[in-house]
Coordinates of C-alpha atoms in Angstrom, one line a residue:
M1087 CA -65.1 41.3 -181.1
P1088 CA -68.4 41.4 -179.5
D1089 CA -68.4 40.7 -175.5
G1090 CA -68.7 36.9 -174.3
P1091 CA -66.2 33.8 -173.0
A1092 CA -64.6 32.0 -175.9
L1093 CA -65.5 28.6 -176.4
A1094 CA -63.2 26.1 -174.6
P1095 CA -60.4 24.5 -177.0
A1096 CA -61.2 20.9 -178.5
I1097 CA -58.0 19.8 -177.6
A1098 CA -57.5 16.4 -178.7
P1099 CA -53.6 15.3 -178.5
T1100 CA -54.2 11.7 -179.5
R1101 CA -52.9 10.6 -182.6
I1102 CA -52.4 7.5 -184.5
N1103 CA -48.8 6.2 -186.5
T1104 CA -49.0 4.8 -190.4
A1105 CA -48.0 5.1 -193.2
V1106 CA -49.9 7.6 -195.7
T1107 CA -50.0 7.1 -199.1
G1108 CA -47.7 7.7 -201.3
G1109 CA -44.3 7.4 -199.3
T1110 CA -42.0 5.8 -197.0
Y1111 CA -42.5 7.6 -194.1
P1112 CA -44.9 6.7 -191.7
L1113 CA -46.7 10.4 -190.8
P1114 CA -48.8 11.1 -188.0
V1115 CA -53.2 11.3 -188.5
Y1116 CA -54.4 13.5 -186.3
P1117 CA -58.9 12.9 -185.5
F1118 CA -61.3 15.3 -186.1
V1119 CA -63.1 17.2 -183.1
E1120 CA -66.3 17.7 -184.2
P1121 CA -66.4 21.3 -182.6
A1122 CA -68.9 22.7 -180.5
E1123 CA -70.5 25.5 -182.7
L1124 CA -71.8 22.7 -184.5
A1125 CA -74.2 22.8 -181.3
G1126 CA -75.6 25.8 -182.1
Q1127 CA -72.7 27.9 -179.2
L1128 CA -71.3 31.2 -180.5
G1129 CA -67.2 30.4 -181.3
R1130 CA -65.4 34.1 -180.2
H1131 CA -61.8 33.2 -180.8
A1132 CA -59.1 36.0 -180.2
V1133 CA -56.9 35.0 -182.9
V1134 CA -57.8 32.2 -185.7
V1135 CA -54.6 31.1 -188.0
I1136 CA -55.3 29.3 -191.2
G1137 CA -53.2 26.7 -192.4
A1138 CA -51.2 24.4 -190.2
G1139 CA -48.2 24.4 -192.6
L1140 CA -44.9 25.4 -191.6
A1141 CA -45.6 29.3 -191.3
G1142 CA -49.7 28.4 -189.0
L1143 CA -47.8 26.0 -186.4
A1144 CA -44.6 28.4 -186.0
A1145 CA -47.8 31.1 -184.7
G1146 CA -49.4 28.0 -183.0
A1147 CA -46.3 27.4 -180.8
D1148 CA -45.3 30.9 -180.6
F1149 CA -49.0 31.4 -178.9
S1150 CA -49.0 28.2 -177.2
V1151 CA -45.2 29.5 -175.1
R1152 CA -46.7 32.9 -174.4
G1153 CA -50.1 31.7 -173.2
I1154 CA -52.5 33.5 -175.2
P1155 CA -55.9 30.7 -176.5
A1156 CA -55.9 30.5 -180.3
V1157 CA -57.7 28.5 -183.1
V1158 CA -55.5 26.8 -186.2
F1159 CA -57.8 25.1 -188.8
D1160 CA -56.4 23.1 -191.4
E1161 CA -57.9 21.1 -194.3
D1162 CA -55.5 17.9 -193.8
N1163 CA -55.3 15.6 -190.6
T1164 CA -51.5 15.2 -190.9
V1165 CA -48.4 17.1 -191.5
G1166 CA -46.3 18.3 -194.8
V1167 CA -48.2 16.9 -197.7
R1168 CA -48.7 12.8 -198.4
G1169 CA -45.9 11.1 -199.5
A1170 CA -43.0 12.9 -197.2
S1171 CA -41.4 16.1 -198.5
S1172 CA -39.9 17.6 -200.6
R1173 CA -40.8 21.1 -199.4
C1174 CA -39.4 23.9 -197.3
I1175 CA -36.1 22.0 -196.5
C1176 CA -33.1 24.6 -195.2
Y1177 CA -33.5 26.1 -192.0
E1178 CA -31.6 29.3 -190.7
R1179 CA -30.0 30.9 -187.8
R1180 CA -32.5 33.1 -187.4
S1181 CA -35.5 30.4 -188.1
L1182 CA -33.3 27.9 -185.3
Q1183 CA -33.6 30.4 -182.8
F1184 CA -36.9 30.8 -183.3
F1185 CA -37.3 26.7 -182.6
R1186 CA -35.2 27.2 -179.8
R1187 CA -37.9 29.6 -178.2
V1188 CA -40.9 28.0 -179.0
G1189 CA -39.4 24.0 -177.8
V1190 CA -38.8 22.5 -180.6
Y1191 CA -34.8 22.9 -181.6
Q1192 CA -33.1 19.9 -179.8
R1193 CA -35.8 17.9 -181.6
G1194 CA -34.8 19.1 -184.9
A1195 CA -31.2 19.2 -184.2
A1196 CA -30.8 15.7 -182.6
E1197 CA -32.9 14.7 -186.6
G1198 CA -31.2 17.2 -189.0
V1199 CA -28.1 17.9 -191.2
P1200 CA -26.3 20.9 -189.8
W1201 CA -23.9 22.7 -193.7
S1202 CA -21.8 25.4 -193.6
V1203 CA -20.1 24.5 -196.7
S1204 CA -21.3 25.2 -200.6
R1205 CA -19.8 23.8 -203.9
A1206 CA -19.9 25.1 -207.1
F1207 CA -19.1 23.0 -210.4
F1208 CA -19.2 24.1 -213.8
G1209 CA -19.6 21.0 -216.0
D1210 CA -17.6 18.2 -214.0
R1211 CA -15.2 20.7 -213.0
E1212 CA -15.3 22.2 -209.3
V1213 CA -14.8 26.2 -209.6
E1214 CA -15.3 26.8 -206.3
C1215 CA -15.6 25.5 -202.5
A1216 CA -16.8 28.2 -199.8
A1217 CA -17.9 28.4 -196.1
L1218 CA -20.9 30.5 -194.7
P1219 CA -18.9 33.1 -191.8
H1220 CA -18.9 31.6 -188.4
L1221 CA -20.1 33.6 -186.0
P1222 CA -17.7 33.2 -182.5
G1223 CA -20.4 30.9 -179.8
A1224 CA -23.3 31.2 -181.6
P1225 CA -25.8 28.1 -179.8
Q1226 CA -27.0 27.3 -183.3
P1227 CA -25.4 26.5 -186.4
A1228 CA -25.9 28.4 -189.7
F1229 CA -28.2 25.8 -191.0
I1230 CA -29.9 22.7 -190.7
N1231 CA -31.8 21.0 -193.5
L1232 CA -34.4 19.1 -192.7
Q1233 CA -37.8 17.8 -194.4
Q1234 CA -40.5 19.9 -193.4
F1235 CA -42.8 17.3 -192.4
Y1236 CA -40.4 17.0 -189.2
V1237 CA -40.3 20.6 -187.8
A1238 CA -43.9 20.1 -189.1
W1239 CA -44.6 17.3 -186.2
F1240 CA -42.6 18.1 -183.7
L1241 CA -44.3 22.0 -184.2
V1242 CA -48.0 20.0 -183.8
D1243 CA -46.3 17.7 -180.9
R1244 CA -45.4 20.8 -178.9
I1245 CA -48.7 22.4 -179.5
Y1246 CA -50.5 19.6 -178.0
E1247 CA -47.8 19.2 -175.0
L1248 CA -48.7 22.9 -174.1
G1249 CA -52.4 22.5 -174.4
I1250 CA -52.7 26.9 -174.6
V1251 CA -54.0 26.4 -178.9
D1252 CA -57.0 24.4 -180.4
L1253 CA -56.1 22.5 -184.0
R1254 CA -59.2 21.6 -185.7
W1255 CA -58.0 19.1 -188.4
K1256 CA -60.5 18.3 -191.7
T1257 CA -61.4 22.1 -191.6
R1258 CA -62.6 24.1 -194.2
V1259 CA -62.5 27.6 -194.4
S1260 CA -64.6 28.6 -197.0
G1261 CA -65.7 31.9 -196.4
V1262 CA -63.9 35.1 -194.3
T1263 CA -66.5 38.7 -193.6
P1264 CA -64.5 40.9 -191.9
P1265 CA -67.2 43.2 -190.0
A1266 CA -65.3 46.4 -188.3
D1267 CA -64.6 45.1 -184.9
H1268 CA -64.1 40.8 -185.5
V1269 CA -63.6 38.8 -188.6
E1270 CA -66.4 36.1 -189.2
V1271 CA -64.6 32.9 -190.5
H1272 CA -67.2 30.3 -192.3
V1273 CA -65.8 26.7 -192.0
S1274 CA -66.5 23.5 -193.4
T1275 CA -65.9 19.8 -191.4
P1276 CA -67.1 16.9 -191.9
A1277 CA -69.8 17.0 -189.1
G1278 CA -71.4 20.3 -191.2
Q1279 CA -70.3 24.0 -191.5
C1280 CA -70.9 26.7 -188.8
T1281 CA -69.2 30.0 -188.5
L1282 CA -66.6 31.8 -186.2
Q1283 CA -65.8 34.8 -185.1
A1284 CA -62.7 36.1 -184.6
G1285 CA -60.8 39.0 -182.7
W1286 CA -57.7 38.6 -185.5
L1287 CA -57.4 36.7 -188.4
I1288 CA -53.8 35.2 -189.7
D1289 CA -53.8 33.6 -193.0
C1290 CA -51.1 31.2 -193.7
S1291 CA -52.8 28.7 -195.9
G1292 CA -50.1 28.7 -199.1
G1293 CA -49.6 30.5 -202.3
R1294 CA -53.2 29.5 -203.8
S1295 CA -54.8 30.7 -200.5
A1296 CA -58.8 32.5 -201.6
V1297 CA -58.4 34.6 -198.2
P1298 CA -56.5 37.7 -200.1
G1299 CA -59.8 37.9 -202.6
W1300 CA -62.6 37.9 -200.0
V1301 CA -60.8 40.7 -198.3
G1302 CA -59.6 42.7 -201.5
V1303 CA -56.2 42.5 -201.8
D1304 CA -54.0 42.3 -204.7
S1305 CA -51.2 40.3 -205.3
Q1306 CA -47.6 41.6 -207.6
G1307 CA -44.9 40.5 -209.6
A1308 CA -46.0 36.8 -210.5
S1309 CA -43.2 35.8 -213.0
L1310 CA -42.6 32.4 -214.1
P1311 CA -39.4 30.9 -214.5
P1312 CA -37.8 27.4 -216.1
R1313 CA -39.3 24.2 -214.8
W1314 CA -37.9 22.3 -212.6
C1315 CA -37.9 17.9 -211.5
I1316 CA -37.3 17.8 -208.1
A1317 CA -36.2 14.1 -206.5
D1318 CA -35.7 13.2 -202.9
V1319 CA -33.1 9.9 -203.5
R1320 CA -32.3 8.3 -200.0
L1321 CA -28.5 6.8 -200.7
G1322 CA -27.9 3.3 -199.7
E1323 CA -25.6 2.7 -195.9
G1324 CA -22.1 2.3 -197.6
V1325 CA -22.6 6.0 -199.9
S1326 CA -20.6 8.8 -198.9
S1327 CA -22.9 11.7 -197.6
P1328 CA -20.9 14.4 -196.9
T1329 CA -23.3 17.1 -195.3
E1330 CA -22.3 20.3 -197.7
R1331 CA -24.4 21.9 -200.8
R1332 CA -23.4 21.7 -204.1
A1333 CA -24.7 23.4 -207.2
W1334 CA -23.9 22.9 -211.1
L1335 CA -24.0 25.4 -214.4
Q1336 CA -24.5 22.8 -217.3
A1337 CA -24.4 20.2 -215.2
P1338 CA -23.4 16.8 -217.7
F1339 CA -26.2 14.3 -215.8
N1340 CA -28.8 17.2 -216.7
A1341 CA -28.4 17.7 -220.3
G1342 CA -26.3 20.5 -219.7
H1343 CA -28.4 22.2 -217.6
A1344 CA -28.4 23.3 -213.5
V1345 CA -28.5 20.8 -210.7
W1346 CA -29.0 21.5 -207.1
M1347 CA -28.0 19.4 -204.2
L1348 CA -29.0 18.8 -200.7
P1349 CA -28.6 16.7 -197.5
M1350 CA -32.0 16.6 -195.6
A1351 CA -32.1 13.9 -192.8
D1352 CA -32.0 9.5 -192.8
R1353 CA -29.5 9.9 -195.8
V1354 CA -31.8 11.8 -198.2
W1355 CA -31.0 14.2 -200.4
R1356 CA -32.4 16.4 -202.7
F1357 CA -32.0 16.7 -206.0
D1358 CA -33.5 19.7 -207.8
Y1359 CA -33.1 19.1 -211.7
Q1360 CA -33.2 22.2 -214.0
L1361 CA -35.2 21.5 -217.1
P1362 CA -35.5 22.7 -220.4
Q1363 CA -37.1 25.9 -221.6
G1364 CA -40.8 24.4 -222.7
A1365 CA -40.2 21.0 -221.2
D1366 CA -42.7 18.8 -220.4
A1367 CA -42.4 19.1 -216.0
E1368 CA -44.4 16.1 -215.6
A1369 CA -42.8 13.4 -218.2
E1370 CA -39.6 15.2 -217.6
S1371 CA -40.2 14.2 -213.5
H1372 CA -41.1 10.4 -214.0
P1373 CA -38.9 7.3 -212.5
Q1374 CA -37.5 6.3 -215.6
R1375 CA -36.0 10.0 -216.5
V1376 CA -34.3 10.6 -212.8
H1377 CA -33.1 6.9 -212.3
A1378 CA -31.3 8.4 -215.7
R1379 CA -30.0 11.6 -214.3
L1380 CA -29.0 9.4 -211.3
R1381 CA -26.9 6.7 -213.6
A1382 CA -25.1 9.4 -215.3
Q1383 CA -23.6 11.5 -212.3
F1384 CA -22.7 8.0 -209.9
G1385 CA -23.5 5.1 -212.3
A1386 CA -25.3 2.1 -212.1
E1387 CA -24.1 0.6 -209.5
L1388 CA -25.6 3.5 -206.8
P1389 CA -27.3 2.0 -204.4
Y1390 CA -30.7 4.1 -203.6
E1391 CA -34.2 4.4 -203.7
L1392 CA -36.4 7.5 -205.2
V1393 CA -38.4 8.5 -201.7
W1394 CA -40.0 11.3 -203.3
L1395 CA -40.8 13.1 -207.6
G1396 CA -42.5 16.3 -208.5
A1397 CA -42.5 18.6 -211.5
Y1398 CA -41.9 22.5 -210.1
I1399 CA -42.9 25.6 -211.8
S1400 CA -41.0 28.2 -209.8
R1401 CA -42.8 31.4 -209.2
S1402 CA -42.9 35.0 -207.5
Q1403 CA -45.7 36.3 -206.1
C1404 CA -45.9 38.9 -203.4
L1405 CA -49.3 40.6 -202.2
A1406 CA -49.6 43.9 -202.3
H1407 CA -50.3 44.4 -198.1
F1408 CA -49.5 42.3 -195.6
R1409 CA -52.7 43.5 -193.7
A1410 CA -56.3 44.4 -194.2
G1411 CA -58.0 45.5 -191.5
R1412 CA -58.0 42.9 -188.7
V1413 CA -56.7 39.9 -191.0
F1414 CA -52.9 39.5 -191.7
F1415 CA -50.8 37.1 -194.1
A1416 CA -48.0 35.3 -193.7
G1417 CA -45.7 32.8 -194.9
D1418 CA -46.5 31.6 -198.6
A1419 CA -49.8 33.2 -198.1
A1420 CA -48.7 36.7 -198.6
H1421 CA -45.4 35.5 -200.8
V1422 CA -44.0 32.9 -203.1
M1423 CA -40.6 32.7 -203.9
S1424 CA -38.7 30.0 -205.7
P1425 CA -36.4 28.1 -203.7
F1426 CA -33.1 29.1 -204.3
G1427 CA -31.9 31.0 -201.5
A1428 CA -33.6 29.0 -199.0
R1429 CA -35.4 31.9 -198.2
G1430 CA -39.2 31.6 -198.0
G1431 CA -40.0 29.0 -195.7
N1432 CA -37.4 31.1 -193.5
A1433 CA -40.1 34.4 -194.2
G1434 CA -43.0 33.0 -192.9
V1435 CA -41.4 31.6 -190.2
Q1436 CA -40.1 35.7 -189.1
E1437 CA -42.7 37.0 -190.1
V1438 CA -45.3 35.0 -187.8
E1439 CA -42.2 35.8 -185.2
N1440 CA -42.8 39.6 -186.1
L1441 CA -46.3 39.6 -185.5
V1442 CA -46.5 37.4 -182.6
W1443 CA -45.1 39.0 -180.0
K1444 CA -46.7 42.6 -181.8
L1445 CA -50.5 40.8 -181.1
A1446 CA -49.8 39.1 -178.1
L1447 CA -48.7 43.0 -176.0
V1448 CA -52.3 43.9 -177.6
L1449 CA -54.0 40.8 -176.6
Q1450 CA -52.5 41.4 -172.8
G1451 CA -53.4 45.4 -172.9
R1452 CA -49.8 46.3 -172.7
A1453 CA -49.8 47.5 -175.8
P1454 CA -51.8 49.8 -178.4
E1455 CA -53.3 48.6 -181.6
A1456 CA -50.9 51.0 -183.3
L1457 CA -48.5 48.8 -183.1
L1458 CA -49.2 46.1 -185.2
D1459 CA -49.2 49.0 -188.0
S1460 CA -45.2 48.0 -188.2
D1461 CA -46.1 44.5 -189.2
E1462 CA -46.1 45.7 -192.4
A1463 CA -44.1 48.3 -193.4
E1464 CA -41.3 46.0 -191.8
R1465 CA -41.7 42.5 -193.1
H1466 CA -43.5 43.6 -196.3
P1467 CA -40.4 44.8 -198.0
A1468 CA -38.7 42.1 -196.3
A1469 CA -40.2 40.1 -198.6
Q1470 CA -39.2 41.8 -201.0
Q1471 CA -35.2 42.0 -200.7
G1472 CA -36.5 37.8 -200.8
I1473 CA -38.0 37.9 -204.2
R1474 CA -35.4 39.8 -205.8
A1475 CA -32.4 37.8 -204.3
C1476 CA -34.4 34.5 -204.8
E1477 CA -34.6 35.6 -208.8
A1478 CA -31.2 36.7 -208.7
T1479 CA -29.8 33.5 -208.0
A1480 CA -32.0 31.6 -210.6
Q1481 CA -30.6 34.0 -213.1
L1482 CA -26.9 32.8 -211.9
L1483 CA -28.4 29.0 -213.1
T1484 CA -28.4 29.4 -216.3
P1485 CA -24.8 30.7 -218.3
R1486 CA -25.1 33.8 -220.2
P1487 CA -23.4 34.2 -224.1
G1488 CA -20.2 34.4 -223.7
G1489 CA -20.2 35.1 -220.0
E1490 CA -17.2 34.4 -217.0
V1491 CA -19.1 30.8 -216.5
D1492 CA -16.4 31.1 -213.3
A1493 CA -17.9 34.0 -211.9
Q1494 CA -20.9 32.9 -212.3
A1495 CA -20.5 29.8 -210.2
R1496 CA -18.6 31.2 -208.0
A1497 CA -21.5 33.6 -207.1
L1498 CA -23.5 30.7 -206.8
L1499 CA -21.9 31.1 -203.4
D1500 CA -22.0 34.4 -202.2
P1501 CA -23.3 34.3 -198.5
A1502 CA -25.8 37.5 -199.7
L1503 CA -28.0 34.9 -202.1
L1504 CA -28.8 32.8 -199.4
V1505 CA -31.0 34.2 -196.7
T1506 CA -30.0 36.4 -194.0
P1507 CA -31.7 38.4 -191.3
A1508 CA -33.5 41.4 -192.8
L1509 CA -33.2 45.3 -192.0
Y1510 CA -35.9 47.2 -190.9
A1511 CA -35.2 49.8 -192.0
Q1512 CA -37.8 53.1 -191.9
S1513 CA -39.8 51.0 -189.3
P1514 CA -41.6 53.7 -187.3
L1515 CA -41.0 51.9 -184.1
A1516 CA -37.2 52.9 -184.0
H1517 CA -35.8 56.0 -183.3
D1518 CA -33.4 55.9 -185.9
G1519 CA -35.1 53.8 -188.3
N1520 CA -34.0 50.9 -188.3
W1521 CA -33.9 47.4 -186.6
R1522 CA -31.7 45.0 -186.9
G1523 CA -31.0 41.3 -186.1
V1524 CA -29.0 39.7 -183.1
H1525 CA -27.8 36.3 -183.2
N1526 CA -28.0 34.1 -179.9
A1527 CA -25.3 34.0 -177.6
M1528 CA -24.6 32.6 -173.9
L1529 CA -24.8 34.7 -171.3
Q1530 CA -25.5 34.8 -167.8
L1531 CA -29.0 35.5 -167.1
P1532 CA -30.1 38.1 -164.0
D1533 CA -30.7 35.1 -161.6
G1534 CA -27.6 33.6 -162.1
R1535 CA -28.8 30.9 -164.5
A1536 CA -26.4 30.1 -167.3
A1537 CA -28.6 30.5 -170.5
D1538 CA -28.7 31.7 -173.9
L1539 CA -30.1 35.1 -175.4
V1540 CA -33.3 33.1 -176.9
A1541 CA -34.6 32.7 -172.7
L1542 CA -34.0 36.0 -171.7
P1543 CA -37.2 37.8 -173.0
Q1544 CA -39.2 34.4 -171.4
H1545 CA -37.6 34.7 -168.4
L1546 CA -38.3 38.3 -168.7
D1547 CA -42.3 37.8 -168.7
H1548 CA -41.7 38.0 -172.5
A1549 CA -41.3 41.7 -172.2
I1550 CA -39.1 44.2 -174.3
V1551 CA -36.1 44.1 -172.6
D1552 CA -34.0 47.4 -171.9
I1553 CA -30.5 46.7 -172.0
M1554 CA -28.3 48.9 -170.1
R1555 CA -24.1 49.4 -170.7
G1556 CA -22.1 51.6 -169.1
K1557 CA -22.7 52.7 -165.2
L1558 CA -25.6 54.5 -165.1
P1559 CA -26.3 57.4 -162.5
T1560 CA -28.1 55.1 -158.8
A1561 CA -31.2 57.3 -159.2
L1562 CA -32.2 56.8 -162.5
A1563 CA -31.3 53.2 -162.5
V1564 CA -33.8 53.2 -159.8
R1565 CA -36.1 54.8 -162.0
C1566 CA -35.5 52.9 -164.7
A1567 CA -36.0 49.4 -162.8
V1568 CA -38.9 50.3 -161.0
L1569 CA -41.2 53.4 -163.3
L1570 CA -41.2 52.4 -166.3
P1571 CA -41.6 48.7 -166.2
E1572 CA -44.7 49.9 -164.3
R1573 CA -45.8 51.9 -167.1
Y1574 CA -45.2 49.6 -169.8
P1575 CA -44.3 45.9 -171.0
V1576 CA -40.3 46.2 -170.4
R1577 CA -37.4 44.7 -168.0
F1578 CA -34.0 46.4 -167.2
V1579 CA -31.1 44.3 -167.4
Q1580 CA -27.3 45.9 -166.7
L1581 CA -25.2 44.0 -169.1
G1582 CA -21.8 43.8 -167.9
R1583 CA -19.0 41.1 -167.9
G1584 CA -19.3 39.8 -164.4
G1585 CA -18.1 41.4 -161.4
E1586 CA -19.8 44.8 -161.7
L1587 CA -22.2 46.0 -158.7
G1588 CA -25.6 48.1 -159.9
A1589 CA -28.6 48.9 -159.5
L1590 CA -30.7 47.1 -161.7
P1591 CA -30.5 42.8 -162.4
P1592 CA -26.6 41.6 -164.0
L1593 CA -27.1 40.0 -167.9
V1594 CA -23.6 38.4 -167.6
D1595 CA -21.8 38.6 -170.9
A1596 CA -18.9 36.8 -169.8
Q1597 CA -17.2 36.8 -173.5
G1598 CA -18.4 40.5 -174.9
L1599 CA -20.6 37.8 -177.9
L1600 CA -23.4 39.9 -177.2
E1601 CA -21.9 43.5 -176.7
A1602 CA -20.3 43.2 -179.9
Q1603 CA -23.3 43.1 -181.6
L1604 CA -25.2 45.6 -179.6
G1605 CA -22.7 48.3 -180.4
C1606 CA -22.4 50.4 -177.5
V1607 CA -19.7 52.2 -176.4
D1608 CA -17.7 52.1 -173.1
E1609 CA -17.6 56.3 -172.5
V1610 CA -21.3 57.2 -172.2
P1611 CA -24.2 54.9 -170.3
Q1612 CA -26.6 53.5 -173.2
V1613 CA -29.8 51.6 -173.4
V1614 CA -29.9 48.7 -176.2
F1615 CA -34.0 47.9 -176.8
L1616 CA -34.2 44.4 -178.0
R1617 CA -37.7 43.6 -178.7
P1618 CA -38.9 39.9 -177.9
D1619 CA -38.0 38.3 -182.2
L1620 CA -34.3 39.6 -180.9
Y1621 CA -34.2 42.6 -182.9
C1622 CA -32.3 45.6 -181.6
A1623 CA -31.9 49.4 -182.8
A1624 CA -28.7 51.7 -182.2
P1625 CA -28.2 52.4 -178.5
V1626 CA -29.8 55.5 -176.8
A1627 CA -28.4 57.8 -174.1
A1628 CA -29.1 57.1 -171.2
T1629 CA -28.4 60.3 -168.9
Q1630 CA -31.8 61.0 -168.5
L1631 CA -35.2 59.3 -168.2
Q1632 CA -36.9 61.3 -171.2
P1633 CA -35.3 59.9 -174.3
V1634 CA -35.2 56.8 -172.8
E1635 CA -39.5 57.1 -172.5
R1636 CA -39.4 58.6 -175.9
S1637 CA -38.0 55.6 -177.4
L1638 CA -39.4 53.3 -175.9
R1639 CA -43.6 54.9 -176.3
R1640 CA -41.9 54.3 -180.2
L1641 CA -41.3 51.0 -179.9
L1642 CA -44.9 50.1 -178.7
G1643 CA -46.3 51.8 -181.0
L1644 CA -48.0 54.8 -178.8
G1645 CA -45.8 57.9 -180.2
E1646 CA -43.0 60.0 -178.3
D1647 CA -45.0 61.9 -176.2

């Protein structure tokens, strides 16, 4: 990227709450601020993010808490879609941990609906009721359902609060040109057109993004399964509103086709109505047709109002690559998944989390650019796995001729079909090739404060945390505590149940909840590398400094020599 100072962000935290056309929610409207580039100044930015949807705002919030200046463009000036819903509504535990880390989880938890129970029906008959496995001591629930515009709203507020990232509304990207050492981003605004330079570009602008075509990345595997009508329905005050997910095969109130029913905030339920093959999705999404389905299911006396209606044609599509030089793709710009399994929006959040910690270390000069090569190696297989799981769920929604319908209905409740933490198999950063997600747990930090695991990397300067387990030789512990942190962005802690004395700062896991996840054994001193996105690899023997440093170098993309 050319030398020269970046322009100061034109942050404008003022917003106006106003009702937007087509819905019943007052959404925020953010002001357009004329960029300094229009006055002839050359805008040079370390990172530019295209799209202020879920993935783009997650990236902006993550850069903000790390103190990394960035610019986020969006061609609109509000959150979500005008009319308020429906989009991503179901956020799983790892995404909730991310929201906790960037500072919006409490608002989301207060507004949203936690759930862990699913029911499956065939016709009018309930076939199965299942609860998701409980994780002892996990501070976040398995799922929280919440309209996407709320989550986006909270992320925007947080970005403005921290004042590090520049949100630019009413700014449409009209072209991308990637020279070798930077990316030129051409934009159109209400005040005119201009060009900016970005050291790195993250495209989060959705499934219709033009950026892949501009940089020569092809998509793979597009498919068009059946059409759907989606209806967000607010039930009356006196109507029972259980906090669970329900699925029907051959629902009698939908002409024998499948239905999903999920709770959201504000007593709103989302209904996904499967439509007959070849049906006119727009006509089937007319209010009169939805009224008829609701009356058939609940009776004519049900008090409700329609909040949002839309036709939906699910499709599966994935880019051949998630990176093209200095351009990265995340969220729907990288892949499009059907909504069954709660994978699309959650995958976008986790892709951003995977990328931002690596990019932050590179921008801070604490890791080489080679670290970024691991992003596609880890997230592209995870996206393909998610697409396969969504398609498997979609196939279950149509009973097979002569099949066992009860078994098919039960299969809809299989936790494996819901979003689960991706296993980063054959990652170039792991000595054994695998990184697996670690769930949040309550701990006592080295400074004596009670906190959760999410707070630990932030407490340690967003570094990689090397968690030591077992009794280390004193000389080795001292070298780990002093020598390696001088060379690498790493901090060492000693994991224990409390009361142990050692040369490393103590991390107290009184109930053993973290220890059980890490896979350590007491007989041999070991170290587990915990990445800032709360992924860990298999333990490394810690009897000598060399194998510890070798694994650490590999994690940072430095090679093992």
